Amino acid sequence: MGSNSSRISDLPKNEYLKKLSGTESVSENDPFWNQLLSFSFPAPTSSTELKLLEEATVSVCRSLGCDSEDLLEELVCCLMQLITDIPLLDITYEISVEAISTMVVFLSCQLFHKEVLRQSISHKYLMRGRCLPYTSKLVKTLLYNFIRQEKPPPPGTHVFSQQSEGGGLLYGLASGVATGLWSVFTLGSVGSKAAATPALASPLANQSLLLLLVLANLTDAADAPNPYRQAIMSFKNTQDNSPFPSSIPHAFQINFNSLYTALCEQQTSDQATLLLYTLLHQNSNIRTYMLARTDMESLVLPILEILYHVEERNSHHVYMALIILLILTEDDGFNRSIHEVILKNITWYSERVLTEISLGSLLILVVIRTIQYNMTRTRDKYLHTNCLAALANMSAQFRSLHQYAAQRIISLFSLLSKKHNKVLEQATQSLRGSLSSNDVPLPDYAQDLNVIEEVIRMMLEIINSCLTNSLHHNPNLVYALLYKRDLFEQFQTHPSFQDIMQNIDLVINFFNSRLLQAGAELSVERVLEIIKQGVVALPKDRLKKFPELKFKYVEEEQPEEFFIPYVWSLVYNSAVGLYWNAQDIQLFTMDSD
């Protein structure tokens, strides 16, 4: 750094760095700045180089950190101005990336604390004072950076010569000075990830999204709510001409169509799915707009693909995708419309060739597959609950279920039934064993049985909801029920299921009697024809009415305990050109998702 420096080892005695960290004021027009920013060594790209750079500049950083709170606030404000005011051109692309990266570094003190920070330097400067007026403009700029997905300019158009893939001039400043500075404040030496992040199509979009998520998940200050979350909760469509209520601070408008398109296209990444969740959950304007779209398959299919490839995804990504579905299924219009969208040749669904299927039936197939995967692998009750809640929300609006979707509903019930019988048998044997020996601790089969019976009850309620509300639309489900009717006999007299079994028994017996009257050796087509005729003849008043199945997603208390570590794990794993020493990270364990 400076025209005389060609090696990192020269930096501790560099006269320009000493002047930068000194007490003497330097005019913005002073030639000093040009000299200071003259690199003659490549920007660091490895943990070893970063460690050397940090060690070489630690004295400078300490000098800058002493009695320099006004300077720090000025730095943050200047970064915000750089991000929001400089037009995005080929020659400014790197400056924008590095300004955003430096903001991420400024906020990264959270990484070095096990507990969620509720008071910090970042809260002090970002929640009030001179930075506050930039809130809505910053959030809007970051969103548009994500929407545009601008690729880096071709070589030769950089404002400064690029030394390596790791970054250019301002990357060096961010890594060498800014990160070193904040490591002094946090006592959390900034070092390196084990491996470099793979090249991204748009580093600017990636860094912008990560910074946006970090800002959105800052905890509220003691005397003020998080203004960045307020901005995310309240922004409107550019086509919405209604005035903003005076009670809504930090309001702005953005093109919802462009945002929707970007969200649909980028769902392969955790951070894009987390942004979609955040917007759907917190911004009612976005939620209303998305639910009114006539091309919901563009959004739902990428989410279903995440769940379908559950084995390859981390658990947090799966949770977010599932909760997005749960939020969408809270809307009856969505539940109706997904059965009207017909899809052809779903190539990523490999269990069976699906040449033509409705979006609703595909959603049911993928959610059931997720439940079955969870039953055999992770056994996560939270995952089960949310999957079943989404199916329950949809059940009254099931329409023209694909025969394979109907089969899988009954197959899941069959799997649960077998599991119930197995645990019941284990519990019985365990009870017998306990009578002969009091020394051996027994597994809690009663609890296992209770959990399975809860899930079975839910499945029966889902089937019952479909039969009572849309029986005439679902001959394939009736066919699947009749084909596997023996499965349900054991639950007819079970005290936990007697009430909900009444309608299912009635439907099975009614249609079974009509099939017996029609004679033996009936083809599939003839059975379906009899079912369709029988639906008209079945008196609807004979089916007992139950309360409508409706589940609403509600965040857990203190959601920041989940989301802040999650967001920072995404930053650690996905940020371009930023490296932290894994040994100093306290917020999450390095082997977590």
Coordinates of C-alpha atoms in Angstrom, one line a residue:
M1 CA 0.0 0.0 0.0
G2 CA 1.6 3.2 -1.1
S3 CA 3.9 3.6 -4.1
N4 CA 6.9 2.3 -2.2
S5 CA 5.4 -1.0 -1.0
S6 CA 5.9 -4.1 -3.0
R7 CA 5.7 -6.6 -0.1
I8 CA 3.2 -7.1 2.7
S9 CA 6.1 -7.1 5.2
D10 CA 6.8 -3.5 4.2
L11 CA 3.5 -2.3 5.5
P12 CA 4.2 -1.7 9.2
K13 CA 6.7 1.0 8.3
N14 CA 4.8 2.5 5.4
E15 CA 4.7 6.3 5.8
Y16 CA 1.3 6.6 4.1
L17 CA -0.3 4.1 6.5
K18 CA 1.2 5.8 9.5
K19 CA -0.2 9.2 8.2
L20 CA -3.6 7.5 7.7
S21 CA -3.7 6.3 11.2
G22 CA -2.2 9.4 12.7
T23 CA -3.9 12.4 14.3
E24 CA -3.1 14.9 11.6
S25 CA -6.0 16.0 9.4
V26 CA -5.6 15.3 5.6
S27 CA -7.5 17.2 3.0
E28 CA -9.6 15.2 0.6
N29 CA -7.7 16.8 -2.3
D30 CA -4.3 16.0 -0.9
P31 CA -2.1 13.9 -3.3
F32 CA -1.5 11.7 -0.3
W33 CA -4.7 9.7 -1.2
N34 CA -3.4 8.8 -4.6
Q35 CA -0.1 7.6 -3.1
L36 CA -1.9 5.7 -0.3
L37 CA -4.0 3.8 -2.8
S38 CA -1.2 2.7 -5.1
F39 CA -0.8 -1.1 -4.8
S40 CA 2.2 -2.9 -6.1
F41 CA 1.4 -6.3 -4.7
P42 CA -1.6 -8.6 -5.4
A43 CA -4.6 -8.5 -3.1
P44 CA -4.5 -11.6 -0.8
T45 CA -6.6 -14.6 -1.7
S46 CA -5.5 -17.3 0.7
S47 CA -5.6 -17.7 4.5
T48 CA -1.8 -17.5 4.7
E49 CA -1.7 -14.2 2.8
L50 CA -4.6 -12.7 4.8
K51 CA -2.9 -13.7 8.1
L52 CA 0.3 -12.0 7.0
L53 CA -1.7 -8.9 5.9
E54 CA -3.5 -8.8 9.2
E55 CA -0.3 -9.1 11.2
A56 CA 1.3 -6.4 9.1
T57 CA -1.5 -3.9 9.6
V58 CA -2.5 -4.6 13.2
S59 CA -0.7 -1.6 14.6
V60 CA -2.3 0.7 12.0
C61 CA -5.7 -0.7 12.8
R62 CA -5.2 -0.2 16.6
S63 CA -4.2 3.4 15.9
L64 CA -7.3 3.9 13.8
G65 CA -9.5 2.3 16.5
C66 CA -8.4 4.6 19.2
D67 CA -10.6 7.6 19.9
S68 CA -12.1 7.4 16.4
E69 CA -15.9 6.9 17.0
D70 CA -16.7 9.9 14.8
L71 CA -14.5 8.5 12.1
L72 CA -16.3 5.1 12.3
E73 CA -19.7 6.7 11.9
E74 CA -18.3 8.7 9.0
L75 CA -17.0 5.5 7.5
V76 CA -20.4 3.8 7.7
C77 CA -22.2 6.7 6.3
C78 CA -19.7 7.0 3.4
L79 CA -20.2 3.3 2.7
M80 CA -23.9 3.7 2.6
Q81 CA -23.5 6.7 0.2
L82 CA -21.2 4.6 -2.0
I83 CA -23.7 1.8 -2.2
T84 CA -26.8 3.9 -2.8
D85 CA -25.5 6.9 -4.8
I86 CA -22.9 5.6 -7.3
P87 CA -24.5 4.5 -10.5
L88 CA -23.7 0.9 -11.4
L89 CA -21.4 1.0 -14.4
D90 CA -18.5 -1.3 -15.6
I91 CA -16.0 1.0 -14.0
T92 CA -17.9 1.2 -10.6
Y93 CA -18.9 -2.5 -10.3
E94 CA -15.9 -3.4 -8.0
I95 CA -16.4 -0.3 -5.9
S96 CA -20.0 -1.3 -5.2
V97 CA -19.0 -4.9 -4.4
E98 CA -16.2 -3.8 -2.0
A99 CA -18.4 -1.2 -0.3
I100 CA -21.0 -3.8 0.4
S101 CA -18.4 -6.3 1.5
T102 CA -16.9 -3.7 3.9
M103 CA -20.4 -3.2 5.4
V104 CA -20.7 -7.0 6.0
V105 CA -17.3 -6.9 7.7
F106 CA -18.5 -4.0 9.9
L107 CA -21.4 -6.1 11.0
S108 CA -19.4 -9.3 11.5
C109 CA -18.6 -8.8 15.1
Q110 CA -21.6 -11.0 15.7
L111 CA -19.6 -14.0 14.4
F112 CA -17.3 -13.8 17.4
H113 CA -20.0 -13.9 20.1
K114 CA -21.9 -17.0 21.1
E115 CA -24.9 -15.0 22.2
V116 CA -27.0 -12.9 19.9
L117 CA -25.8 -9.3 20.1
R118 CA -28.5 -6.8 21.2
Q119 CA -26.1 -3.9 21.7
S120 CA -23.1 -3.3 19.5
I121 CA -21.2 -0.7 17.4
S122 CA -23.4 -1.8 14.5
H123 CA -26.6 -1.1 16.4
K124 CA -25.3 2.2 17.5
Y125 CA -24.5 3.6 14.0
L126 CA -27.1 1.8 11.9
M127 CA -30.2 2.2 14.0
R128 CA -30.0 5.9 14.6
G129 CA -28.0 9.1 14.0
R130 CA -26.6 10.1 10.6
C131 CA -27.0 6.6 9.0
L132 CA -30.8 6.3 9.6
P133 CA -31.9 8.5 6.7
Y134 CA -30.2 6.0 4.3
T135 CA -32.3 3.1 5.5
S136 CA -34.9 2.8 2.7
K137 CA -32.5 3.8 0.0
L138 CA -30.0 1.1 1.1
V139 CA -32.6 -1.7 1.3
K140 CA -34.0 -0.7 -2.1
T141 CA -30.5 -0.6 -3.7
L142 CA -29.6 -4.0 -2.3
L143 CA -32.9 -5.5 -3.5
Y144 CA -32.3 -4.1 -7.0
N145 CA -28.8 -5.5 -7.0
F146 CA -30.3 -8.9 -6.3
I147 CA -32.9 -8.4 -9.0
R148 CA -30.5 -7.4 -11.7
Q149 CA -27.9 -10.1 -11.1
E150 CA -25.3 -8.0 -12.9
K151 CA -22.3 -10.0 -13.9
P152 CA -18.8 -8.6 -13.3
P153 CA -17.5 -6.4 -16.2
P154 CA -15.0 -8.0 -18.7
P155 CA -11.3 -7.5 -18.1
G156 CA -10.0 -4.1 -19.0
T157 CA -13.0 -2.2 -17.8
H158 CA -12.1 -2.1 -14.1
V159 CA -11.5 1.2 -12.4
F160 CA -8.4 -0.4 -11.0
S161 CA -6.4 -3.2 -12.4
Q162 CA -7.6 -6.5 -11.0
Q163 CA -4.8 -8.6 -9.5
S164 CA -6.7 -11.8 -8.9
E165 CA -10.1 -13.4 -8.5
G166 CA -10.0 -12.5 -4.9
G167 CA -10.6 -8.8 -5.5
G168 CA -9.1 -5.6 -6.5
L169 CA -8.0 -2.4 -4.8
L170 CA -10.9 -1.9 -2.4
Y171 CA -10.9 -5.6 -1.6
G172 CA -7.4 -5.1 -0.2
L173 CA -8.6 -2.2 1.8
A174 CA -11.6 -4.2 3.1
S175 CA -9.5 -7.2 4.0
G176 CA -6.4 -5.5 5.2
V177 CA -7.7 -2.4 7.0
A178 CA -11.4 -2.7 7.7
T179 CA -11.4 -6.4 8.7
G180 CA -8.3 -5.9 10.8
L181 CA -9.9 -2.8 12.4
W182 CA -13.0 -4.7 13.4
S183 CA -11.0 -7.7 14.7
V184 CA -9.4 -5.3 17.2
F185 CA -12.9 -4.3 18.4
T186 CA -14.3 -7.8 18.6
L187 CA -11.0 -9.6 19.6
G188 CA -11.9 -12.1 17.0
S189 CA -8.9 -12.4 14.6
V190 CA -10.1 -12.3 11.0
G191 CA -8.6 -15.1 9.0
S192 CA -9.7 -17.5 6.4
K193 CA -12.2 -20.1 5.4
A194 CA -10.8 -23.5 4.6
A195 CA -11.5 -23.2 0.9
A196 CA -12.4 -20.3 -1.4
T197 CA -16.0 -19.8 -2.5
P198 CA -16.7 -21.0 -6.0
A199 CA -17.1 -18.3 -8.6
L200 CA -20.5 -16.7 -8.8
A201 CA -22.3 -15.3 -11.8
S202 CA -23.0 -12.1 -9.9
P203 CA -20.8 -11.3 -6.9
L204 CA -22.6 -8.0 -6.5
A205 CA -26.0 -9.7 -6.3
N206 CA -24.6 -12.3 -3.8
Q207 CA -23.0 -9.8 -1.5
S208 CA -26.1 -7.5 -1.7
L209 CA -28.4 -10.3 -0.7
L210 CA -26.2 -11.4 2.2
L211 CA -25.9 -7.8 3.5
L212 CA -29.7 -7.4 3.2
L213 CA -30.4 -10.5 5.2
V214 CA -27.9 -9.5 7.9
L215 CA -29.6 -6.0 8.2
A216 CA -33.1 -7.5 8.2
N217 CA -32.1 -9.8 11.1
L218 CA -30.5 -7.3 13.4
T219 CA -32.2 -7.3 16.7
D220 CA -34.2 -4.3 17.7
A221 CA -32.4 -1.6 19.6
A222 CA -33.5 -0.9 23.2
D223 CA -35.4 2.2 22.2
A224 CA -36.1 1.6 18.5
P225 CA -37.2 -1.2 16.2
N226 CA -34.9 -2.4 13.4
P227 CA -35.4 0.2 10.6
Y228 CA -34.2 -2.2 7.9
R229 CA -36.8 -4.8 8.9
Q230 CA -39.4 -2.0 8.9
A231 CA -38.4 -1.1 5.3
I232 CA -38.6 -4.7 4.2
M233 CA -42.0 -5.1 5.8
S234 CA -43.6 -2.1 4.2
F235 CA -42.3 -1.5 0.7
K236 CA -44.9 -1.5 -2.2
N237 CA -45.1 -2.2 -5.9
T238 CA -44.2 0.6 -8.2
Q239 CA -47.6 0.2 -9.8
D240 CA -49.3 0.9 -6.4
N241 CA -50.3 4.6 -6.4
S242 CA -52.0 4.6 -3.0
P243 CA -50.2 6.9 -0.5
F244 CA -48.1 5.4 2.3
P245 CA -49.6 5.8 5.8
S246 CA -47.7 8.4 7.8
S247 CA -47.2 5.8 10.5
I248 CA -44.9 3.7 8.2
P249 CA -41.3 4.8 8.2
H250 CA -38.6 4.0 5.7
A251 CA -41.2 3.2 3.0
F252 CA -40.3 2.9 -0.7
Q253 CA -41.5 1.3 -3.9
I254 CA -39.9 -1.4 -6.1
N255 CA -41.0 -3.3 -9.2
F256 CA -42.7 -6.5 -7.9
N257 CA -42.7 -8.2 -11.3
S258 CA -38.9 -8.0 -11.5
L259 CA -38.5 -9.1 -7.9
Y260 CA -40.8 -12.1 -8.4
T261 CA -38.9 -13.1 -11.5
A262 CA -35.5 -12.9 -9.7
L263 CA -36.9 -14.9 -6.7
C264 CA -38.2 -17.6 -9.0
E265 CA -34.8 -17.9 -10.9
Q266 CA -32.5 -17.9 -7.8
Q267 CA -34.1 -20.5 -5.5
T268 CA -31.1 -22.9 -5.8
S269 CA -29.3 -20.9 -3.0
D270 CA -30.2 -20.9 0.7
Q271 CA -30.0 -17.1 0.8
A272 CA -32.6 -16.6 -2.0
T273 CA -35.0 -19.0 -0.3
L274 CA -34.5 -17.2 3.0
L275 CA -35.3 -13.8 1.3
L276 CA -38.4 -15.3 -0.2
Y277 CA -39.5 -16.6 3.2
T278 CA -38.7 -13.2 4.8
L279 CA -40.8 -11.3 2.2
L280 CA -43.7 -13.7 2.2
H281 CA -43.8 -13.7 6.0
Q282 CA -43.2 -10.1 6.8
N283 CA -44.5 -8.0 3.8
S284 CA -48.2 -8.3 3.2
N285 CA -48.0 -6.4 -0.1
I286 CA -45.6 -9.0 -1.5
R287 CA -47.7 -11.9 -0.2
T288 CA -50.9 -10.5 -1.8
Y289 CA -49.1 -9.9 -5.1
M290 CA -47.5 -13.4 -5.3
L291 CA -50.8 -15.1 -4.4
A292 CA -52.5 -13.2 -7.2
R293 CA -50.0 -14.3 -9.9
T294 CA -51.3 -16.6 -12.6
D295 CA -47.9 -18.3 -13.0
M296 CA -47.5 -19.6 -9.5
E297 CA -45.7 -22.7 -10.9
S298 CA -42.7 -20.5 -11.6
L299 CA -42.3 -20.0 -7.8
V300 CA -43.6 -23.3 -6.5
L301 CA -41.7 -25.6 -8.7
P302 CA -38.2 -24.5 -7.5
I303 CA -39.4 -24.8 -3.9
L304 CA -40.7 -28.4 -4.6
E305 CA -37.4 -29.2 -6.2
I306 CA -35.5 -28.2 -3.0
L307 CA -37.7 -30.5 -1.0
Y308 CA -37.4 -33.3 -3.6
H309 CA -33.6 -33.2 -3.3
V310 CA -33.8 -33.2 0.5
E311 CA -30.8 -35.5 0.8
E312 CA -28.6 -32.9 -0.9
R313 CA -29.9 -29.9 1.0
N314 CA -29.0 -28.7 4.5
S315 CA -31.9 -28.9 7.1
H316 CA -32.3 -25.1 7.3
H317 CA -32.8 -24.8 3.5
V318 CA -35.5 -27.6 3.7
Y319 CA -37.2 -25.9 6.6
M320 CA -37.4 -22.6 4.8
A321 CA -38.8 -24.2 1.6
L322 CA -41.4 -26.1 3.6
I323 CA -42.5 -23.0 5.6
I324 CA -42.9 -21.1 2.3
L325 CA -45.3 -23.8 1.2
L326 CA -47.1 -23.7 4.5
I327 CA -47.6 -19.9 4.2
L328 CA -48.8 -20.2 0.6
T329 CA -51.3 -23.0 1.6
E330 CA -52.9 -20.7 4.2
D331 CA -54.7 -19.1 1.2
D332 CA -57.7 -20.9 -0.2
G333 CA -57.3 -19.3 -3.6
F334 CA -53.8 -20.7 -3.9
N335 CA -55.1 -24.2 -2.9
R336 CA -57.7 -24.1 -5.6
S337 CA -55.6 -22.6 -8.4
I338 CA -52.7 -25.1 -8.1
H339 CA -55.0 -27.9 -9.2
E340 CA -55.8 -25.9 -12.4
V341 CA -52.2 -25.7 -13.4
I342 CA -51.3 -28.7 -15.6
L343 CA -47.6 -29.5 -15.9
K344 CA -45.9 -31.8 -18.4
N345 CA -42.8 -33.9 -18.1
I346 CA -41.3 -33.1 -14.7
T347 CA -37.8 -34.3 -15.4
W348 CA -36.4 -34.0 -11.9
Y349 CA -39.1 -36.3 -10.4
S350 CA -37.4 -39.7 -10.9
E351 CA -39.6 -42.2 -9.0
R352 CA -42.1 -42.3 -11.7
V353 CA -42.6 -40.7 -15.2
L354 CA -45.0 -37.9 -14.8
T355 CA -46.1 -36.9 -18.4
E356 CA -49.0 -34.8 -17.1
I357 CA -49.9 -33.8 -13.6
S358 CA -51.4 -30.8 -11.8
L359 CA -49.2 -28.6 -9.7
G360 CA -51.4 -29.5 -6.7
S361 CA -50.9 -33.2 -7.2
L362 CA -47.1 -32.7 -7.6
L363 CA -47.0 -30.7 -4.4
I364 CA -48.8 -33.5 -2.5
L365 CA -46.3 -36.0 -3.9
V366 CA -43.3 -34.0 -2.9
V367 CA -44.6 -33.3 0.6
I368 CA -45.5 -36.9 1.2
R369 CA -42.0 -38.0 0.0
T370 CA -40.5 -35.5 2.4
I371 CA -42.5 -37.0 5.3
Q372 CA -41.4 -40.5 4.3
Y373 CA -37.8 -39.5 4.1
N374 CA -38.1 -37.9 7.5
M375 CA -39.6 -41.0 9.0
T376 CA -36.7 -43.2 7.9
R377 CA -33.8 -40.7 8.3
T378 CA -34.0 -37.6 10.4
R379 CA -37.2 -38.2 12.4
D380 CA -37.7 -34.6 13.0
K381 CA -41.1 -33.9 14.6
Y382 CA -41.0 -30.2 13.5
L383 CA -40.6 -31.3 9.8
H384 CA -43.5 -33.7 10.1
T385 CA -45.8 -31.2 11.7
N386 CA -45.2 -28.6 9.0
C387 CA -45.6 -31.1 6.1
L388 CA -48.9 -32.3 7.5
A389 CA -50.1 -28.8 8.2
A390 CA -49.5 -27.9 4.5
L391 CA -51.4 -31.0 3.4
A392 CA -54.2 -30.2 5.8
N393 CA -54.6 -26.7 4.6
M394 CA -54.9 -28.0 1.0
S395 CA -57.2 -31.0 1.7
A396 CA -60.6 -29.3 1.4
Q397 CA -59.6 -28.0 -2.0
F398 CA -58.1 -31.2 -3.4
R399 CA -59.2 -31.4 -7.0
S400 CA -58.8 -34.1 -9.6
L401 CA -56.0 -35.8 -7.7
H402 CA -53.6 -37.7 -10.0
Q403 CA -53.9 -41.4 -9.4
Y404 CA -50.3 -41.6 -8.2
A405 CA -50.9 -38.8 -5.7
A406 CA -54.0 -40.6 -4.4
Q407 CA -52.0 -43.8 -4.1
R408 CA -49.1 -42.1 -2.2
I409 CA -51.6 -40.6 0.3
I410 CA -52.9 -44.1 1.1
S411 CA -49.3 -45.6 1.0
L412 CA -48.2 -43.1 3.6
F413 CA -51.1 -44.1 5.8
S414 CA -50.1 -47.7 5.2
L415 CA -46.5 -47.0 6.3
L416 CA -47.8 -45.2 9.5
S417 CA -50.1 -48.1 10.2
K418 CA -47.2 -50.6 10.0
K419 CA -45.0 -48.4 12.2
H420 CA -47.9 -48.1 14.7
N421 CA -48.3 -51.9 14.9
K422 CA -44.5 -52.4 15.3
V423 CA -44.2 -49.9 18.2
L424 CA -47.4 -51.3 19.8
E425 CA -45.8 -54.8 19.7
Q426 CA -42.5 -53.5 21.1
A427 CA -44.4 -51.7 23.9
T428 CA -46.3 -54.9 24.7
Q429 CA -43.1 -57.0 24.8
S430 CA -41.4 -54.4 26.9
L431 CA -44.2 -54.4 29.4
R432 CA -44.0 -58.2 29.7
G433 CA -40.2 -57.9 30.2
S434 CA -40.6 -55.3 32.9
L435 CA -42.7 -57.7 34.9
S436 CA -39.8 -60.1 35.1
S437 CA -37.0 -57.7 35.5
N438 CA -36.9 -54.3 37.2
D439 CA -33.2 -53.6 36.6
V440 CA -33.2 -52.9 32.8
P441 CA -34.3 -49.3 31.8
L442 CA -37.0 -49.5 29.2
P443 CA -37.4 -47.4 26.1
D444 CA -40.3 -44.9 26.2
Y445 CA -42.5 -46.7 23.7
A446 CA -45.6 -44.9 25.1
Q447 CA -44.2 -41.6 23.9
D448 CA -43.3 -43.1 20.5
L449 CA -46.8 -44.5 20.2
N450 CA -48.4 -41.2 21.1
V451 CA -46.4 -39.4 18.4
I452 CA -47.3 -41.9 15.7
E453 CA -51.0 -41.8 16.7
E454 CA -50.9 -38.0 16.4
V455 CA -49.6 -38.3 12.9
I456 CA -52.1 -41.1 12.0
R457 CA -54.9 -38.9 13.4
M458 CA -53.7 -36.0 11.2
M459 CA -53.6 -38.2 8.1
L460 CA -57.2 -39.5 8.8
E461 CA -58.3 -35.9 9.2
I462 CA -56.7 -34.9 5.8
I463 CA -58.5 -37.8 4.0
N464 CA -61.7 -37.0 5.8
S465 CA -61.5 -33.3 4.9
C466 CA -61.1 -34.3 1.2
L467 CA -64.0 -36.7 1.3
T468 CA -66.4 -34.3 3.0
N469 CA -65.5 -31.2 0.9
S470 CA -64.6 -32.5 -2.5
L471 CA -65.5 -36.2 -2.8
H472 CA -67.0 -35.6 -6.3
H473 CA -63.7 -34.2 -7.6
N474 CA -61.5 -37.1 -6.5
P475 CA -62.5 -40.5 -7.8
N476 CA -58.9 -41.6 -7.7
L477 CA -58.7 -41.1 -4.0
V478 CA -61.9 -43.2 -3.5
Y479 CA -60.4 -45.9 -5.7
A480 CA -57.2 -45.9 -3.6
L481 CA -59.3 -46.1 -0.4
L482 CA -61.2 -49.1 -1.7
Y483 CA -58.1 -50.9 -2.9
K484 CA -56.5 -50.6 0.5
R485 CA -59.7 -50.7 2.6
D486 CA -58.3 -53.4 4.9
L487 CA -55.8 -50.9 6.3
F488 CA -58.5 -48.9 8.0
E489 CA -60.3 -51.8 9.8
Q490 CA -58.0 -51.8 12.8
F491 CA -58.7 -48.1 13.5
Q492 CA -62.5 -48.3 13.4
T493 CA -62.8 -49.1 17.1
H494 CA -59.7 -47.4 18.3
P495 CA -60.7 -44.7 20.8
S496 CA -58.4 -42.1 19.3
F497 CA -59.8 -42.5 15.8
Q498 CA -63.4 -43.6 16.1
D499 CA -65.0 -40.2 15.4
I500 CA -62.9 -39.4 12.4
M501 CA -63.3 -42.9 11.0
Q502 CA -67.1 -42.6 10.7
N503 CA -67.0 -40.8 7.3
I504 CA -64.2 -42.9 5.9
D505 CA -66.1 -46.1 6.9
L506 CA -69.3 -44.8 5.3
V507 CA -67.5 -43.9 2.0
I508 CA -65.7 -47.3 1.8
N509 CA -68.9 -49.3 2.6
F510 CA -71.1 -47.3 0.3
F511 CA -68.8 -47.6 -2.7
N512 CA -67.8 -51.2 -1.9
S513 CA -71.4 -52.3 -1.9
R514 CA -71.9 -50.7 -5.4
L515 CA -68.9 -52.5 -6.7
L516 CA -70.2 -55.9 -5.3
Q517 CA -73.5 -55.2 -7.1
A518 CA -71.7 -54.6 -10.3
G519 CA -70.1 -58.1 -10.2
A520 CA -66.5 -59.5 -10.2
E521 CA -63.6 -59.0 -12.5
L522 CA -64.1 -55.2 -13.0
S523 CA -61.6 -53.2 -15.0
V524 CA -59.9 -50.1 -13.5
E525 CA -61.9 -48.0 -15.9
R526 CA -65.2 -49.6 -14.9
V527 CA -64.5 -49.2 -11.2
L528 CA -63.8 -45.5 -11.7
E529 CA -67.0 -45.2 -13.7
I530 CA -69.0 -46.8 -10.8
I531 CA -67.3 -44.4 -8.4
K532 CA -68.2 -41.4 -10.4
Q533 CA -71.8 -42.5 -10.7
G534 CA -71.9 -43.3 -7.0
V535 CA -70.7 -39.9 -5.9
V536 CA -73.9 -38.4 -7.3
A537 CA -76.0 -40.9 -5.4
L538 CA -74.2 -40.6 -2.0
P539 CA -76.3 -38.3 0.3
K540 CA -74.0 -35.6 1.5
D541 CA -75.9 -35.1 4.7
R542 CA -74.8 -38.6 5.8
L543 CA -71.2 -37.3 6.1
K544 CA -70.5 -35.8 9.5
K545 CA -69.1 -32.3 9.5
F546 CA -65.8 -31.6 11.2
P547 CA -64.2 -28.2 11.9
E548 CA -62.2 -27.0 8.8
L549 CA -58.5 -27.9 8.9
K550 CA -56.5 -24.6 9.0
F551 CA -53.0 -24.1 10.2
K552 CA -51.1 -20.9 10.2
Y553 CA -47.4 -20.4 10.4
V554 CA -46.2 -18.5 13.5
E555 CA -42.6 -17.8 14.2
E556 CA -41.2 -19.2 17.4
E557 CA -40.5 -16.9 20.3
Q558 CA -37.1 -15.2 19.9
P559 CA -36.8 -16.2 16.3
E560 CA -33.4 -14.4 16.2
E561 CA -31.9 -17.3 18.1
F562 CA -32.4 -19.4 14.9
F563 CA -32.1 -16.8 12.1
I564 CA -29.0 -14.8 13.2
P565 CA -26.7 -17.9 13.4
Y566 CA -28.3 -19.1 10.1
V567 CA -27.7 -15.9 8.3
W568 CA -24.2 -15.6 9.4
S569 CA -23.4 -19.2 8.5
L570 CA -24.6 -18.3 5.0
V571 CA -22.3 -15.2 5.0
Y572 CA -19.4 -17.4 6.2
N573 CA -20.0 -20.0 3.5
S574 CA -21.1 -17.8 0.6
A575 CA -19.6 -14.3 0.8
V576 CA -17.2 -13.5 -2.1
G577 CA -13.7 -12.7 -1.1
L578 CA -14.2 -12.5 2.7
Y579 CA -12.5 -15.0 5.0
W580 CA -12.8 -15.6 8.7
N581 CA -10.7 -17.8 11.0
A582 CA -12.9 -20.7 11.8
Q583 CA -11.2 -21.2 15.2
D584 CA -12.5 -17.8 16.4
I585 CA -16.1 -18.1 15.4
Q586 CA -18.4 -18.6 18.4
L587 CA -21.9 -18.0 16.9
F588 CA -22.3 -21.4 15.4
T589 CA -20.4 -24.7 15.2
M590 CA -18.4 -25.2 12.0
D591 CA -19.9 -28.6 11.3
S592 CA -23.5 -27.3 11.4
D593 CA -25.6 -26.7 8.3

